[in-house]
Tab-separated table of C-alpha atoms and ligand atoms in Angstrom:
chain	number	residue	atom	x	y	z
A	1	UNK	CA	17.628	16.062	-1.736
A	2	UNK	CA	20.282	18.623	-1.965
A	3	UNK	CA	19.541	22.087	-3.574
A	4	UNK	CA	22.009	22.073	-6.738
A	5	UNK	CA	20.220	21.434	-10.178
A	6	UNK	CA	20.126	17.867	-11.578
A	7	UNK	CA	20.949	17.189	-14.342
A	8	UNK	CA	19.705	14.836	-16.741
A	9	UNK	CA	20.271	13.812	-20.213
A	10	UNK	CA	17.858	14.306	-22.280
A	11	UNK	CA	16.494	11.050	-24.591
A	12	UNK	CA	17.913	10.351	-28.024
A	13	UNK	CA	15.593	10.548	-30.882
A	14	UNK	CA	16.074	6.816	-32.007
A	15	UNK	CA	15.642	5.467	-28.334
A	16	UNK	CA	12.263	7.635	-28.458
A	17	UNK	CA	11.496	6.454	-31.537
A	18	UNK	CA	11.860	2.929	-30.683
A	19	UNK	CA	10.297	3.183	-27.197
A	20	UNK	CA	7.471	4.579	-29.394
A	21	UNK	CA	7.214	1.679	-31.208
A	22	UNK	CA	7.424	-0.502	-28.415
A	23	UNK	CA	4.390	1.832	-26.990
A	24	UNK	CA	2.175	0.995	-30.495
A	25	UNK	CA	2.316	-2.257	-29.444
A	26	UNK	CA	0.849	-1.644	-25.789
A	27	UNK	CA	-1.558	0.036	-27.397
A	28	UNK	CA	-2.900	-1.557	-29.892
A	29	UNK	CA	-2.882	-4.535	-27.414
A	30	UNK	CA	-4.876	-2.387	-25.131
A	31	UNK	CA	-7.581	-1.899	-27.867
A	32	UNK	CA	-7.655	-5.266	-28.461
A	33	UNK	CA	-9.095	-5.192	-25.005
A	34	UNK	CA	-5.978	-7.550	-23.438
A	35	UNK	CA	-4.852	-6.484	-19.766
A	36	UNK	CA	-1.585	-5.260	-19.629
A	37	UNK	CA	0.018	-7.567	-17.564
A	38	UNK	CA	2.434	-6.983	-14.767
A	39	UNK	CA	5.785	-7.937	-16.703
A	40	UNK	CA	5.144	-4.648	-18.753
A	41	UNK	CA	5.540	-2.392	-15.098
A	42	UNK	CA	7.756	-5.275	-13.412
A	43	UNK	CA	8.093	-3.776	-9.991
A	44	UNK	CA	4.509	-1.507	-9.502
A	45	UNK	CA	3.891	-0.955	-6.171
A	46	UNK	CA	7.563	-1.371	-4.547
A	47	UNK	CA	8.800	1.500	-1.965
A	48	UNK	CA	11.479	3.406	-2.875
A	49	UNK	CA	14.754	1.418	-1.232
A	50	UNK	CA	17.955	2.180	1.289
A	51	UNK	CA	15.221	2.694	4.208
A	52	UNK	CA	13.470	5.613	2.182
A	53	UNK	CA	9.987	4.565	3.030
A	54	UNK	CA	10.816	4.118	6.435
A	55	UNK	CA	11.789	7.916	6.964
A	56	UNK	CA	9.285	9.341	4.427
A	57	UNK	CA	5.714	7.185	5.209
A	58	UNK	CA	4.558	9.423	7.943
A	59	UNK	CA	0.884	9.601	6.640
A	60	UNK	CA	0.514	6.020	6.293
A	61	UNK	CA	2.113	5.502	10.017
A	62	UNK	CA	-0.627	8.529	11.229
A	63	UNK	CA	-2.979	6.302	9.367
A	64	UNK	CA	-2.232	2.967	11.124
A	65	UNK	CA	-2.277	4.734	14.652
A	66	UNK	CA	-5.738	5.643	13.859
A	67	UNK	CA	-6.306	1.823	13.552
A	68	UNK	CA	-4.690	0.927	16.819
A	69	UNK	CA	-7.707	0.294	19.151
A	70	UNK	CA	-9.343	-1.562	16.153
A	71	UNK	CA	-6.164	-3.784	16.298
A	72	UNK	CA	-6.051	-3.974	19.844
A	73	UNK	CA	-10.038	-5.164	20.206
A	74	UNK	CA	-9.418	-7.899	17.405
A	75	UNK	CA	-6.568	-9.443	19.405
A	76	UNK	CA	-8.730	-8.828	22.658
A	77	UNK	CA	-11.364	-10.730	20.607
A	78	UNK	CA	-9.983	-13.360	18.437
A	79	UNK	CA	-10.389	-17.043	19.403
A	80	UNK	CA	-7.358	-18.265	21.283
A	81	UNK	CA	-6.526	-21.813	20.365
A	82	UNK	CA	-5.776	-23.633	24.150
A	83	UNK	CA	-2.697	-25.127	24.278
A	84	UNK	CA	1.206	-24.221	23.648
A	85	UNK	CA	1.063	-23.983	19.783
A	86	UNK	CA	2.508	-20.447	18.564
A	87	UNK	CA	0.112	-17.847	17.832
A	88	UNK	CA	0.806	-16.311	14.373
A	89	UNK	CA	0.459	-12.907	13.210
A	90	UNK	CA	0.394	-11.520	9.718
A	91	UNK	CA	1.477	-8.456	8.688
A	92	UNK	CA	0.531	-8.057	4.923
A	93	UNK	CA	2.650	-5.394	2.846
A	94	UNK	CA	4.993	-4.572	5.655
A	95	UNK	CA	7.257	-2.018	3.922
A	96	UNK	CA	10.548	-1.614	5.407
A	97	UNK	CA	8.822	-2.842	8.846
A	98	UNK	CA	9.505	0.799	10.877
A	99	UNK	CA	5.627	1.755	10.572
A	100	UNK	CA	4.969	-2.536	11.444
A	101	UNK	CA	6.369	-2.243	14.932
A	102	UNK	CA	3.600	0.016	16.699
A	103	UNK	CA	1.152	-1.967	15.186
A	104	UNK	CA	2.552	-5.353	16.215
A	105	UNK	CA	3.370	-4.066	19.626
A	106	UNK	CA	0.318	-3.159	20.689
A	107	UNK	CA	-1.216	-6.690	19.065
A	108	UNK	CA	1.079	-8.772	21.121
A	109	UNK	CA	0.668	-6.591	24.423
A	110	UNK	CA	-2.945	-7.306	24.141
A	111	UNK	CA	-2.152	-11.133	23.219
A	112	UNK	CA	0.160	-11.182	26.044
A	113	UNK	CA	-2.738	-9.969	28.471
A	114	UNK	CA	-4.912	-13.025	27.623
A	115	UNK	CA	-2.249	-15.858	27.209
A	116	UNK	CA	0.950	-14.839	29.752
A	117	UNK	CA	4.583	-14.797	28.652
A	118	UNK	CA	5.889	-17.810	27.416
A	119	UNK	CA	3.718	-18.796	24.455
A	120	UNK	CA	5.420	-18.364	21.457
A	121	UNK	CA	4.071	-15.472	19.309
A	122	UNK	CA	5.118	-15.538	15.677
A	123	UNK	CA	5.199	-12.198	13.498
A	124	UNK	CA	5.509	-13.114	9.904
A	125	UNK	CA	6.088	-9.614	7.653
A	126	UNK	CA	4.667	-10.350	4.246
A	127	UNK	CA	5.975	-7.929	0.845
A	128	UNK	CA	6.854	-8.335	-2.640
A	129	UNK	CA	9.781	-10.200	-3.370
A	130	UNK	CA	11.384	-7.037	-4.510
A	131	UNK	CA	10.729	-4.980	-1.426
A	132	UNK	CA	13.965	-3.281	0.388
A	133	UNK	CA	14.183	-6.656	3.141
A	134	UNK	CA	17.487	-5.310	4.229
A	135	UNK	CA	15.808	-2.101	6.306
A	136	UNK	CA	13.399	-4.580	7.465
A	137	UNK	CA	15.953	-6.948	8.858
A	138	UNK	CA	17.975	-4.238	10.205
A	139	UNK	CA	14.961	-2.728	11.916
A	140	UNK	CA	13.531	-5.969	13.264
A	141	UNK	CA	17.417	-6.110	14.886
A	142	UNK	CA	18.353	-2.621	15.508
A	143	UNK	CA	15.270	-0.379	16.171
A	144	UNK	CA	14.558	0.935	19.803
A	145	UNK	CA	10.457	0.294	19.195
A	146	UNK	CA	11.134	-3.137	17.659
A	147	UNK	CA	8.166	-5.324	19.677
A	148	UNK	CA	10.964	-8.093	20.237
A	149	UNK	CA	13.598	-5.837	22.092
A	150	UNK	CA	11.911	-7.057	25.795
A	151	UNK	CA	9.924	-10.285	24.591
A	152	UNK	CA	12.045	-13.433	24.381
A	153	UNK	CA	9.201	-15.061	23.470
A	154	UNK	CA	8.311	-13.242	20.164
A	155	UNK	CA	10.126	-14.572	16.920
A	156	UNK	CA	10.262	-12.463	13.340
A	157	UNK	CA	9.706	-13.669	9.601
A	158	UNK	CA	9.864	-12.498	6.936
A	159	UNK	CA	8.464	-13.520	3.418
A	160	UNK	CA	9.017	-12.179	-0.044
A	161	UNK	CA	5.692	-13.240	-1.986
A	162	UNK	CA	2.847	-11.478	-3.222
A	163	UNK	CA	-0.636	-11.223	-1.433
A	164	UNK	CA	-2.299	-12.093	-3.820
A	165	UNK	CA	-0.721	-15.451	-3.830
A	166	UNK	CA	-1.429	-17.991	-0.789
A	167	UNK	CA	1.225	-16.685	1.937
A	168	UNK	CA	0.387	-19.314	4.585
A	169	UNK	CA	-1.078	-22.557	4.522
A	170	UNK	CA	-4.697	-23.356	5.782
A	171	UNK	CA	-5.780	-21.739	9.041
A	172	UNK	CA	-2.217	-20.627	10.172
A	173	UNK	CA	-2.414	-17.299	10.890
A	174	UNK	CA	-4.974	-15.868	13.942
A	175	UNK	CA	-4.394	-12.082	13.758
A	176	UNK	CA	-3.895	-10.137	10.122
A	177	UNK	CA	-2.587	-6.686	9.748
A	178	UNK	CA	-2.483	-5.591	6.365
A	179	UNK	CA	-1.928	-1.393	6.465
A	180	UNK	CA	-1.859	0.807	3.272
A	181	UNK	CA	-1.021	-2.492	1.240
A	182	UNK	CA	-4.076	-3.816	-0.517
A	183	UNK	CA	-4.598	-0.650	-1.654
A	184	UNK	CA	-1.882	-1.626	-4.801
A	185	UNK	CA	-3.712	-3.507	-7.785
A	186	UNK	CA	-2.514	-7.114	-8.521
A	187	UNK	CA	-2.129	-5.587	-12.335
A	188	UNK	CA	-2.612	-2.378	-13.637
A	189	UNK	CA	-5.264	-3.160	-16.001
A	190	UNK	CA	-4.833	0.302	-18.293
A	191	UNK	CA	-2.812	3.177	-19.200
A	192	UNK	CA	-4.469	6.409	-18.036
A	193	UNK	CA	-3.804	8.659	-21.153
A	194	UNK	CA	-3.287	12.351	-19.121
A	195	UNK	CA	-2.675	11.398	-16.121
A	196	UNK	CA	-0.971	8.361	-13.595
A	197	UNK	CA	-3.422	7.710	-11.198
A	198	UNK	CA	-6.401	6.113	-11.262
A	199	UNK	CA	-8.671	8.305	-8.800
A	200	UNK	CA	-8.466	10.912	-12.754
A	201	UNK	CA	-9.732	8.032	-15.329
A	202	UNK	CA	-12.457	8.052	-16.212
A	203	UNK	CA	-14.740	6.104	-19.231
A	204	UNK	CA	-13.400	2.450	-20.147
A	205	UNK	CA	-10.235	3.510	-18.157
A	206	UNK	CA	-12.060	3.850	-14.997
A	207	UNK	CA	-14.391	0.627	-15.758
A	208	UNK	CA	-11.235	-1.619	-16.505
A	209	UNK	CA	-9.770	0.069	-12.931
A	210	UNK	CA	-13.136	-0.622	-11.441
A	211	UNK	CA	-13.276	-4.682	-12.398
A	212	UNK	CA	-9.497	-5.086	-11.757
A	213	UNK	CA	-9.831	-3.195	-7.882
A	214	UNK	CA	-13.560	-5.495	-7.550
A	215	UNK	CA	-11.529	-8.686	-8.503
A	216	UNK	CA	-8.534	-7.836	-6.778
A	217	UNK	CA	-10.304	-7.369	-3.272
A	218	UNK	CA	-12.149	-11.028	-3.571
A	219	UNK	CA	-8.757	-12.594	-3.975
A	220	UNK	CA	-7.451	-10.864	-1.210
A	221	UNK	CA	-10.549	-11.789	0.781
A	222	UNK	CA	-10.620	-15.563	-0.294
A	223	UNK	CA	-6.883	-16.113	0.342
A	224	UNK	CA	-6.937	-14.404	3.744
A	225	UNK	CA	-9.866	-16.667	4.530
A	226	UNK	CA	-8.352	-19.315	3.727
A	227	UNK	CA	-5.219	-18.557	5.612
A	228	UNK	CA	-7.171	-17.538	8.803
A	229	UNK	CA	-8.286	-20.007	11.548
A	230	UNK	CA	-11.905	-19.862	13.100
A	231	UNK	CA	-11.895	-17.549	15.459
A	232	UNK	CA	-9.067	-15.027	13.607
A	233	UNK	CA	-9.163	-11.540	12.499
A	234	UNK	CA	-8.031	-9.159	10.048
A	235	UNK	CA	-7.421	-5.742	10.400
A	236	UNK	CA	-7.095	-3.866	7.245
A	237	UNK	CA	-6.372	-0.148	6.817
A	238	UNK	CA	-6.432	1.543	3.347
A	239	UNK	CA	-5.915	5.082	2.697
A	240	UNK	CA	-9.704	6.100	1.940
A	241	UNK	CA	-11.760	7.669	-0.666
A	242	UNK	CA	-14.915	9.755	0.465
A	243	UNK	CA	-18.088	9.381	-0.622
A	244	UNK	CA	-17.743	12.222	-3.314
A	245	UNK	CA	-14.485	10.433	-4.275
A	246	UNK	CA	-12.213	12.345	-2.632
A	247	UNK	CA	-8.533	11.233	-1.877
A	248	UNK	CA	-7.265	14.545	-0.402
A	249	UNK	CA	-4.172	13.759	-2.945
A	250	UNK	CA	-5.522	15.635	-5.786
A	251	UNK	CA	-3.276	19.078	-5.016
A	252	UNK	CA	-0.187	16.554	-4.613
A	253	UNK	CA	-0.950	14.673	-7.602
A	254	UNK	CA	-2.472	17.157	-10.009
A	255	UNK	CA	1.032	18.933	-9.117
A	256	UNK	CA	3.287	15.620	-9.812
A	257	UNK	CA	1.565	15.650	-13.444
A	258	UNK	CA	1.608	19.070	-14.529
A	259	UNK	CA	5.438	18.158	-13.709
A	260	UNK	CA	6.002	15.112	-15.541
A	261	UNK	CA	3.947	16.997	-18.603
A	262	UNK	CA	6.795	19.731	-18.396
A	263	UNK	CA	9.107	16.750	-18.000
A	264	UNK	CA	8.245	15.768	-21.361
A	265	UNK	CA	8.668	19.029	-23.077
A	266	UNK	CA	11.927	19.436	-21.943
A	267	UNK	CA	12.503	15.980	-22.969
A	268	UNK	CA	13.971	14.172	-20.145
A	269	UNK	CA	11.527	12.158	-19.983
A	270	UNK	CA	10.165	10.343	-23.669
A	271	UNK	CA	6.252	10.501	-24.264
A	272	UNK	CA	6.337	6.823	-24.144
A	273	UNK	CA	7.922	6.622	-21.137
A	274	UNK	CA	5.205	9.162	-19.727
A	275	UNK	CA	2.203	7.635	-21.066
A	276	UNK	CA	3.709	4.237	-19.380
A	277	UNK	CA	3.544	6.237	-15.859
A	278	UNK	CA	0.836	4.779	-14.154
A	279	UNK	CA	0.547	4.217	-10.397
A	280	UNK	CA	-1.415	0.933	-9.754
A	281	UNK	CA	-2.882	2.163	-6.341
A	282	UNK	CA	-6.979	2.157	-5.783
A	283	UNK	CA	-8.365	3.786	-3.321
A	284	UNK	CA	-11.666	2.221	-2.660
A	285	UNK	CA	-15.004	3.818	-1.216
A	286	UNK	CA	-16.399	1.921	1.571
A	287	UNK	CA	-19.342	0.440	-0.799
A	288	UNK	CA	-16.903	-1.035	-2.872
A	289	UNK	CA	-15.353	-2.932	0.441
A	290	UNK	CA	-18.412	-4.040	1.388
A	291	UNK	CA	-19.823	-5.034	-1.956
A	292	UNK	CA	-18.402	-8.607	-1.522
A	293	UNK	CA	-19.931	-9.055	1.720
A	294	UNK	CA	-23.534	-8.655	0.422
A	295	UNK	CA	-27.169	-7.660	2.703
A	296	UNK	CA	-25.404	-10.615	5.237
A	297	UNK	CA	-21.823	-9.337	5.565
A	298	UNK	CA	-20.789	-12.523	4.943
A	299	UNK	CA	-18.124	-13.062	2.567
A	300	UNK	CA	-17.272	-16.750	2.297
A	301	UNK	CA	-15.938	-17.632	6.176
A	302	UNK	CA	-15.206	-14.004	7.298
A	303	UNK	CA	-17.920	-11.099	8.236
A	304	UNK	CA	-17.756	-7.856	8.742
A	305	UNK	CA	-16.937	-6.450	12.423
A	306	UNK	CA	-16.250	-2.826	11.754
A	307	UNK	CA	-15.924	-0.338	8.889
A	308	UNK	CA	-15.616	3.130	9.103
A	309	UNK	CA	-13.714	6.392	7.520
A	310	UNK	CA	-11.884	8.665	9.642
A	311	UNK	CA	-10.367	11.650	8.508
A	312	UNK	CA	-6.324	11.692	8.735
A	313	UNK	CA	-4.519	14.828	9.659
A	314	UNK	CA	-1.742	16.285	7.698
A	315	UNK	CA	1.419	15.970	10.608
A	316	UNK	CA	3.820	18.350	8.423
A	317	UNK	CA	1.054	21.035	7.835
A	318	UNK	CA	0.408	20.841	11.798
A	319	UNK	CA	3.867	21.786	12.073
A	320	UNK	CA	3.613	24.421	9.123
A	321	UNK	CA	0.910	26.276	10.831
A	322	UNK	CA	3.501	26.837	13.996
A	323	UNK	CA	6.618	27.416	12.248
A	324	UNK	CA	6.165	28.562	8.971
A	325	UNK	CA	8.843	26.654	7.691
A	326	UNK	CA	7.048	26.485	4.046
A	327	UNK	CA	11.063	24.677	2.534
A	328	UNK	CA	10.463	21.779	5.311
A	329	UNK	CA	6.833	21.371	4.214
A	330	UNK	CA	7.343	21.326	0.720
A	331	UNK	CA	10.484	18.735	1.594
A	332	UNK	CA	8.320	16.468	3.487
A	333	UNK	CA	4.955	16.211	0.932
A	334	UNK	CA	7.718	15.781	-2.219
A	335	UNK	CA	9.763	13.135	-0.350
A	336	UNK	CA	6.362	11.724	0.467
A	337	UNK	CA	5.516	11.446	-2.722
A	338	UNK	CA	8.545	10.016	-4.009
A	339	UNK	CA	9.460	7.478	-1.682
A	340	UNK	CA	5.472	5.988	-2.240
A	341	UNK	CA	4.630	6.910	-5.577
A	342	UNK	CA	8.072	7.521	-8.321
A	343	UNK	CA	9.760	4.262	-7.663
A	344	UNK	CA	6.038	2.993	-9.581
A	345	UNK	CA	6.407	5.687	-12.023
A	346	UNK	CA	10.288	5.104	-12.635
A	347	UNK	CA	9.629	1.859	-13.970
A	348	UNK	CA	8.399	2.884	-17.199
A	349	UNK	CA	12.208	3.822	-17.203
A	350	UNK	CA	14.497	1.134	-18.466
A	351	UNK	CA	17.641	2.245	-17.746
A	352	UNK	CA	18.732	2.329	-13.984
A	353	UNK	CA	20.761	5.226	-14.053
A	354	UNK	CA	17.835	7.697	-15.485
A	355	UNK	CA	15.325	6.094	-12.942
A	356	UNK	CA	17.684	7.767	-10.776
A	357	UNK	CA	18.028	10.840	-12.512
A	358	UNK	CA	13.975	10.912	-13.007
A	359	UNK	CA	13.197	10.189	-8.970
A	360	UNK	CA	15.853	13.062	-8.097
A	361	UNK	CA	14.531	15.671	-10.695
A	362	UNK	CA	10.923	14.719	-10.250
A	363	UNK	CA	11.442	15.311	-6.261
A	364	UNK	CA	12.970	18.889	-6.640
A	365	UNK	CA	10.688	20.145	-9.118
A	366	UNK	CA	7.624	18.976	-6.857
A	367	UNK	CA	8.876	20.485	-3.701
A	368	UNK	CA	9.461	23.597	-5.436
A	369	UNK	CA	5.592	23.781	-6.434
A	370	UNK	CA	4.768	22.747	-3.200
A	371	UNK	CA	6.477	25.381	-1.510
A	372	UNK	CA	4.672	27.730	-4.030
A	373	UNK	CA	1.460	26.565	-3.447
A	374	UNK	CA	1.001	25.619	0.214
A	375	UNK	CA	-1.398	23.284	1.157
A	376	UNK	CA	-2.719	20.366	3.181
A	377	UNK	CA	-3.690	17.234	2.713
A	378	UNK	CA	-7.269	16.579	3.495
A	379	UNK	CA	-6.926	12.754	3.276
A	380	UNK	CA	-8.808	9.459	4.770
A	381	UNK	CA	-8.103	6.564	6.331
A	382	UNK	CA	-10.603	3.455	6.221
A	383	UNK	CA	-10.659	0.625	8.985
A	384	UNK	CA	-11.829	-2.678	8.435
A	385	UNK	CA	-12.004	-5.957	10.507
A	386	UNK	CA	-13.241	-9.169	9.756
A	387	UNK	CA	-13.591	-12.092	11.670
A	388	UNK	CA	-13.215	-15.450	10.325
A	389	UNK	CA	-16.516	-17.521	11.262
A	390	UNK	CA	-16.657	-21.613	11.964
A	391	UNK	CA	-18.282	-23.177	9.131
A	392	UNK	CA	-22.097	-23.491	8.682
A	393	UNK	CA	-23.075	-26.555	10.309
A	394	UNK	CA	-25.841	-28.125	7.863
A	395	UNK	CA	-28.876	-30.524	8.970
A	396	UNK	CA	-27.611	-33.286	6.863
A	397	UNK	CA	-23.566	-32.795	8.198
A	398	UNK	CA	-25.116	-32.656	12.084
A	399	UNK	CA	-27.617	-35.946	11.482
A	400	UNK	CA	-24.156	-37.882	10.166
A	401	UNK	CA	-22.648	-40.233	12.586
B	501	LIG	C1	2.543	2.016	1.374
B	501	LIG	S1	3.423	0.573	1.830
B	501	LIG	C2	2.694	0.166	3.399
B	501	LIG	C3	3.713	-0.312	4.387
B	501	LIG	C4	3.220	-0.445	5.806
B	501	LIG	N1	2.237	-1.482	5.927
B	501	LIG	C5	2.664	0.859	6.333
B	501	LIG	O1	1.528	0.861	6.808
B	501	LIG	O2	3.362	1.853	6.283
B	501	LIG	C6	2.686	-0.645	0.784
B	501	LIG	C7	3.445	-1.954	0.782
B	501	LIG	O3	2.596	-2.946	0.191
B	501	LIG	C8	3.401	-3.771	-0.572
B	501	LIG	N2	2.616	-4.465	-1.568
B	501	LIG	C9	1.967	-3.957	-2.639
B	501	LIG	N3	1.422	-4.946	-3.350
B	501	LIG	C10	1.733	-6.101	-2.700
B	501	LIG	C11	1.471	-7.452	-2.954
B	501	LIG	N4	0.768	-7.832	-4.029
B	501	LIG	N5	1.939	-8.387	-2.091
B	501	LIG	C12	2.657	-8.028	-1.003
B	501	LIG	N6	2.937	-6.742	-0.714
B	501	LIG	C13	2.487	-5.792	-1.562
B	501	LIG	C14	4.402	-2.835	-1.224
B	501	LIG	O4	5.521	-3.549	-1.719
B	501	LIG	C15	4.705	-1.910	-0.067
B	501	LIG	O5	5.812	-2.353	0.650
């Protein structure tokens, strides 16, 4: 971000007027109780592009490394099939693949430990179809941590298809990863009128949030079952919520809004665009992650092997606290926020060149309240793994010939 002023034009009255209307319809679709459906925010959920995530998702990569060991002890654990059949590995929601490569490292060191050298180990990266593939490729090829640079033996995919959709077929894949990902609805059932995210809903907002996240998370479950073989695990690692519904965001986000408010006034951005803003992301207490699994935690073929909430230290307020460098703080929680969060917000945009525009002004405007206000983020992270069971054998199934 350099320090000159942007500049952006501000919105005609007839465009407003017509993205207005346009808006009437959402809403009066809205009260007819219909979902609004992904086509109206086509790309929710994407990272911002040309590597962006990769240099900006520090908090999520501090978030997987708190997940390591849980990793490690699920590929220490999971049934290996005998044999010389490739052992698969999912990595759900990749990203641009730099935060991947710890992760995937450590899995196939511990593999490695249990099976020797040769057998094949595939790594199949799993995102959206519009997710930036290009920095994934290139750091699959290029970086120095890439788990392939001294393992002949280890062989990269990638795939651009939604999770919520089957990824694999039956009982391919024996070790799941799937970091900071499932946290992103499949739809964003609701605009949130004051806000964009939807830890500040509340009333029929929050219940259509709450049924969307409940329904989303048993499609994630049953396709990951499905895709699993006996024996498998899945890792998953969500940014958490705390018991008093905490994110740790608030500051961040409470700041982004009172921006995109004054956004508004000054009209760069159109009221329709704004109420359109609305990040997809739900951060789920552990109760609601458990709630499929019932009294048994059982959930179809997988059970519960760990869940727990850790809390997540802030990396550029560590380095704050020793340097005082309050521009590089504010730089690094705004370019955070942007390279995560605008590209979702953006969308309500039509035109390329203001998304541009939007993500650039949005950025310097939030580090600049940032650096006025100083302060950390007291965020989560929650660690789950599940273990895919062998199906029940019944009396009637073992007294068959
Ligand atoms: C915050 S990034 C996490 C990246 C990486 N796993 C990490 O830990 O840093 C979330 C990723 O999930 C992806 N994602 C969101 N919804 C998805 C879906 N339905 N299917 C596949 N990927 C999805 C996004 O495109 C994005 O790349």
């Amino acid at each position: 971000m350099s320090g000159e002023p942007i500049r952006i034009d501000p919105i005609s009255q007839p465009q407003a007027e017509a993205e207005d209307a346009a808006l009437e319809v959402t809403e009066a679709q809205q009260r007819q109780g219909e979902q609004m459906s992904a086509a109206t925010i086509p790309t929710h959920g994407v990272m911002e592009g040309g590597g962006s995530y990769n240099l900006h998702a520090r908090i999520p990569a501090g978030g997987g490394n708190l997940a390591l060991p849980y990793l490690e002890d699920a590929a220490r654990s999971l049934a290996v099939r005998p044999g010389t059949d490739p052992l698969v590995l999912a990595d759900y929601g990749s990203s641009q693949g730099k935060n991947s490569m710890a992760p995937m490292r450590a899995a196939i060191r511990c593999l490695r430990s249990r099976v020797g050298n040769e057998r094949a180990v595939m790594v199949v990266h799993v995102d959206q179809h519009a997710n930036d593939f290009n920095t994934l490729f290139d750091v699959l090829h290029n970086d120095a941590e890439r788990y392939s640079v001294d393992d002949p033996n280890v062989f990269p995919f990638a795939i651009g298809r939604s999770f919520y959709e089957n990824v694999f077929p039956r009982e391919q894949v024996d070790l799941g990863w799937c970091s900071y990902a499932a946290v992103w609805l499949r739809h964003i059932p609701a605009l949130i009128p004051g806000h964009f995210a939807s830890v500040a809903c509340t009333g029929e907002v929050r219940a259509a949030f709450d049924l969307q996240a409940a329904d989303d998370w048993r499609l994630f479950l049953s396709l990951r079952a499905r895709e699993l073989r006996v024996g498998g695990r899945l890792v998953v690692v969500f940014p958490g919520l705390s018991d008093e519904g905490a994110t740790g965001f608030e500051p961040l986000f409470n700041s982004a809004n009172e921006i995109l408010g004054e956004m508004v006034d000054e009209r760069v951005v159109g009221a329709d665009e704004r109420k359109r803003m609305v990040l997809g992301a739900y951060p789920r207490r552990r109760a609601q992650l458990l709630e499929p699994f019932g009294r048994e935690d059982q959930f179809q073929s997988l059970s519960v092997e760990h869940c727990a909430l850790f809390d997540l230290p802030d990396g550029a307020w560590t380095d704050y606290q020793l340097d005082g460098n309050v521009e590089s703080l504010g730089s690094r929680h705004a370019a955070f926020f942007r390279a995560i969060f605008v590209p979702s917000l953006a969308s309500a945009i039509s035109d390329a060149g203001r998304r541009l525009a939007f993500a650039d002004l949005l950025e310097q405007k939030l580090k600049r309240r940032l650096c006025e206000r100083p302060a950390p983020f007291h965020s989560f992270v929650q660690t789950m793994v599940l273990a895919k069971q062998a199906p029940a054998v019944t009396p009637s199934a073992r007294s068959s010939p």
